[in-house]
Amino acid sequence: QLQLVESGGGLVQPGGSLRLSCAASGFTLDYYAIGWFRQAPGKEREGVSCISSSGAGRNAADSVKGRFTVSRDKANNTVVLQMNSLKPEDTAVYYCAAAGYGSSCPLLPAYDYWGQGTQVTVSS
């Protein structure tokens, strides 16, 4: 069973930055498409950003383009979501997820493995 653990969440002021990490033990994340999702209270879980197993494919929601960047830190077997210019509407629990997709990574919750989430709160 692939286990994922998110870290890096916290409280930040609008315009600030956070760096989230998705880590795994016992499996190499290079072979999985990794998606980042978020869910605010009373709302559906939505796709934020993702990276394909090949590394060539990336997707991002329109709401975060130009602000969020996903990348692989292969030395540490993690996937990083760098979040800049944060807005109050970015407040949510953020989850990473893994699936065996190849060249693509959909921003839909059709992933096989999920972490427990990390809270991101953007407030002044």
mmCIF file of C-alpha atoms in Angstrom:
data_model
loop_
_atom_site.group_PDB
_atom_site.id
_atom_site.type_symbol
_atom_site.label_atom_id
_atom_site.label_comp_id
_atom_site.label_asym_id
_atom_site.label_seq_id
_atom_site.Cartn_x
_atom_site.Cartn_y
_atom_site.Cartn_z
ATOM 1 C CA GLN A 1 0.000 0.000 0.000
ATOM 2 C CA LEU A 2 1.404 3.349 -1.055
ATOM 3 C CA GLN A 3 1.269 5.826 1.817
ATOM 4 C CA LEU A 4 1.517 9.548 1.213
ATOM 5 C CA VAL A 5 2.167 12.259 3.782
ATOM 6 C CA GLU A 6 1.725 15.973 3.168
ATOM 7 C CA SER A 7 3.589 18.621 5.106
ATOM 8 C CA GLY A 8 4.254 22.344 5.013
ATOM 9 C CA GLY A 9 0.828 23.787 5.671
ATOM 10 C CA GLY A 10 0.156 26.604 8.074
ATOM 11 C CA LEU A 11 -1.107 30.140 8.507
ATOM 12 C CA VAL A 12 0.093 32.804 6.105
ATOM 13 C CA GLN A 13 -0.950 36.353 5.252
ATOM 14 C CA PRO A 14 -2.357 37.224 1.836
ATOM 15 C CA GLY A 15 0.463 37.601 -0.650
ATOM 16 C CA GLY A 16 2.669 35.196 1.247
ATOM 17 C CA SER A 17 4.103 31.850 0.225
ATOM 18 C CA LEU A 18 4.054 28.258 1.401
ATOM 19 C CA ARG A 19 5.851 25.161 0.220
ATOM 20 C CA LEU A 20 3.974 21.885 0.523
ATOM 21 C CA SER A 21 5.666 18.513 0.212
ATOM 22 C CA CYS A 22 4.243 15.099 -0.569
ATOM 23 C CA ALA A 23 6.407 12.275 0.710
ATOM 24 C CA ALA A 24 6.236 8.507 0.389
ATOM 25 C CA SER A 25 8.048 5.618 1.979
ATOM 26 C CA GLY A 26 8.774 2.301 0.320
ATOM 27 C CA PHE A 27 7.768 3.424 -3.168
ATOM 28 C CA THR A 28 9.395 5.641 -5.732
ATOM 29 C CA LEU A 29 7.117 8.522 -6.625
ATOM 30 C CA ASP A 30 8.854 8.880 -9.981
ATOM 31 C CA TYR A 31 6.567 6.151 -11.289
ATOM 32 C CA TYR A 32 3.332 7.855 -10.310
ATOM 33 C CA ALA A 33 1.403 10.816 -11.518
ATOM 34 C CA ILE A 34 1.012 13.128 -8.537
ATOM 35 C CA GLY A 35 -1.902 15.462 -8.142
ATOM 36 C CA TRP A 36 -2.537 18.177 -5.595
ATOM 37 C CA PHE A 37 -6.118 18.766 -4.535
ATOM 38 C CA ARG A 38 -7.798 20.986 -2.012
ATOM 39 C CA GLN A 39 -11.071 21.031 -0.169
ATOM 40 C CA ALA A 40 -12.644 23.850 1.776
ATOM 41 C CA PRO A 41 -15.536 23.275 4.205
ATOM 42 C CA GLY A 42 -18.794 22.796 2.346
ATOM 43 C CA LYS A 43 -17.100 22.583 -1.041
ATOM 44 C CA GLU A 44 -16.160 19.787 -3.383
ATOM 45 C CA ARG A 45 -12.596 18.619 -3.575
ATOM 46 C CA GLU A 46 -10.938 20.312 -6.528
ATOM 47 C CA GLY A 47 -7.805 19.708 -8.508
ATOM 48 C CA VAL A 48 -5.081 22.311 -8.106
ATOM 49 C CA SER A 49 -1.962 21.127 -9.900
ATOM 50 C CA CYS A 50 -0.352 17.890 -11.023
ATOM 51 C CA ILE A 51 2.738 16.364 -12.595
ATOM 52 C CA SER A 52 2.866 13.226 -14.721
ATOM 53 C CA SER A 53 5.017 10.192 -14.021
ATOM 54 C CA SER A 54 7.169 11.073 -17.016
ATOM 55 C CA GLY A 55 7.655 14.595 -15.727
ATOM 56 C CA ALA A 56 6.769 16.066 -19.090
ATOM 57 C CA GLY A 57 3.123 16.688 -18.371
ATOM 58 C CA ARG A 58 1.799 19.291 -15.980
ATOM 59 C CA ASN A 59 -1.578 20.815 -15.375
ATOM 60 C CA ALA A 60 -2.826 23.590 -13.171
ATOM 61 C CA ALA A 61 -6.205 25.041 -12.400
ATOM 62 C CA ASP A 62 -6.843 28.456 -13.893
ATOM 63 C CA SER A 63 -7.243 29.876 -10.414
ATOM 64 C CA VAL A 64 -3.628 29.093 -9.500
ATOM 65 C CA LYS A 65 -1.768 29.473 -12.790
ATOM 66 C CA GLY A 66 1.163 31.793 -12.404
ATOM 67 C CA ARG A 67 1.124 31.395 -8.630
ATOM 68 C CA PHE A 68 1.556 27.665 -7.908
ATOM 69 C CA THR A 69 4.280 25.400 -9.264
ATOM 70 C CA VAL A 70 4.566 21.632 -8.891
ATOM 71 C CA SER A 71 7.895 19.850 -9.193
ATOM 72 C CA ARG A 72 9.680 16.660 -8.236
ATOM 73 C CA ASP A 73 12.470 16.508 -5.699
ATOM 74 C CA LYS A 74 13.775 13.119 -6.742
ATOM 75 C CA ALA A 75 16.647 13.094 -4.270
ATOM 76 C CA ASN A 76 14.144 13.129 -1.420
ATOM 77 C CA ASN A 77 11.415 11.120 -3.162
ATOM 78 C CA THR A 78 8.949 13.966 -2.755
ATOM 79 C CA VAL A 79 6.746 16.166 -4.877
ATOM 80 C CA VAL A 80 6.600 19.837 -4.020
ATOM 81 C CA LEU A 81 3.841 22.371 -4.466
ATOM 82 C CA GLN A 82 5.246 25.881 -4.247
ATOM 83 C CA MET A 83 2.449 28.350 -3.555
ATOM 84 C CA ASN A 84 3.099 32.049 -4.035
ATOM 85 C CA SER A 85 0.899 35.134 -3.893
ATOM 86 C CA LEU A 86 -1.568 33.317 -1.700
ATOM 87 C CA LYS A 87 -5.131 34.551 -1.457
ATOM 88 C CA PRO A 88 -7.793 33.985 1.201
ATOM 89 C CA GLU A 89 -9.702 31.813 -1.262
ATOM 90 C CA ASP A 90 -6.749 29.412 -1.278
ATOM 91 C CA THR A 91 -7.650 28.430 2.281
ATOM 92 C CA ALA A 92 -8.357 24.691 2.345
ATOM 93 C CA VAL A 93 -7.031 21.312 3.322
ATOM 94 C CA TYR A 94 -4.526 20.306 0.665
ATOM 95 C CA TYR A 95 -4.067 16.679 -0.348
ATOM 96 C CA CYS A 96 -1.600 14.931 -2.565
ATOM 97 C CA ALA A 97 -2.609 11.864 -4.525
ATOM 98 C CA ALA A 98 -0.878 9.265 -6.672
ATOM 99 C CA ALA A 99 -1.944 7.229 -9.668
ATOM 100 C CA GLY A 100 -0.337 5.089 -12.339
ATOM 101 C CA TYR A 101 -0.993 7.480 -15.192
ATOM 102 C CA GLY A 102 1.745 7.826 -17.756
ATOM 103 C CA SER A 103 2.016 10.951 -19.822
ATOM 104 C CA SER A 104 -0.966 12.715 -18.318
ATOM 105 C CA CYS A 105 -2.256 13.835 -14.932
ATOM 106 C CA PRO A 106 -5.908 14.777 -14.771
ATOM 107 C CA LEU A 107 -7.156 17.383 -12.339
ATOM 108 C CA LEU A 108 -9.935 15.035 -11.333
ATOM 109 C CA PRO A 109 -10.068 12.943 -8.155
ATOM 110 C CA ALA A 110 -9.549 9.653 -10.021
ATOM 111 C CA TYR A 111 -6.344 8.829 -8.166
ATOM 112 C CA ASP A 112 -5.615 5.616 -6.318
ATOM 113 C CA TYR A 113 -3.768 6.786 -3.215
ATOM 114 C CA TRP A 114 -4.332 9.802 -1.014
ATOM 115 C CA GLY A 115 -2.588 11.492 1.854
ATOM 116 C CA GLN A 116 -4.314 12.758 4.988
ATOM 117 C CA GLY A 117 -4.044 16.407 4.044
ATOM 118 C CA THR A 118 -2.426 19.520 5.447
ATOM 119 C CA GLN A 119 -4.247 22.709 6.401
ATOM 120 C CA VAL A 120 -3.466 25.941 4.592
ATOM 121 C CA THR A 121 -5.009 29.108 5.982
ATOM 122 C CA VAL A 122 -4.566 32.467 4.277
ATOM 123 C CA SER A 123 -5.750 35.313 6.464
ATOM 124 C CA SER A 124 -4.690 38.741 7.651
#
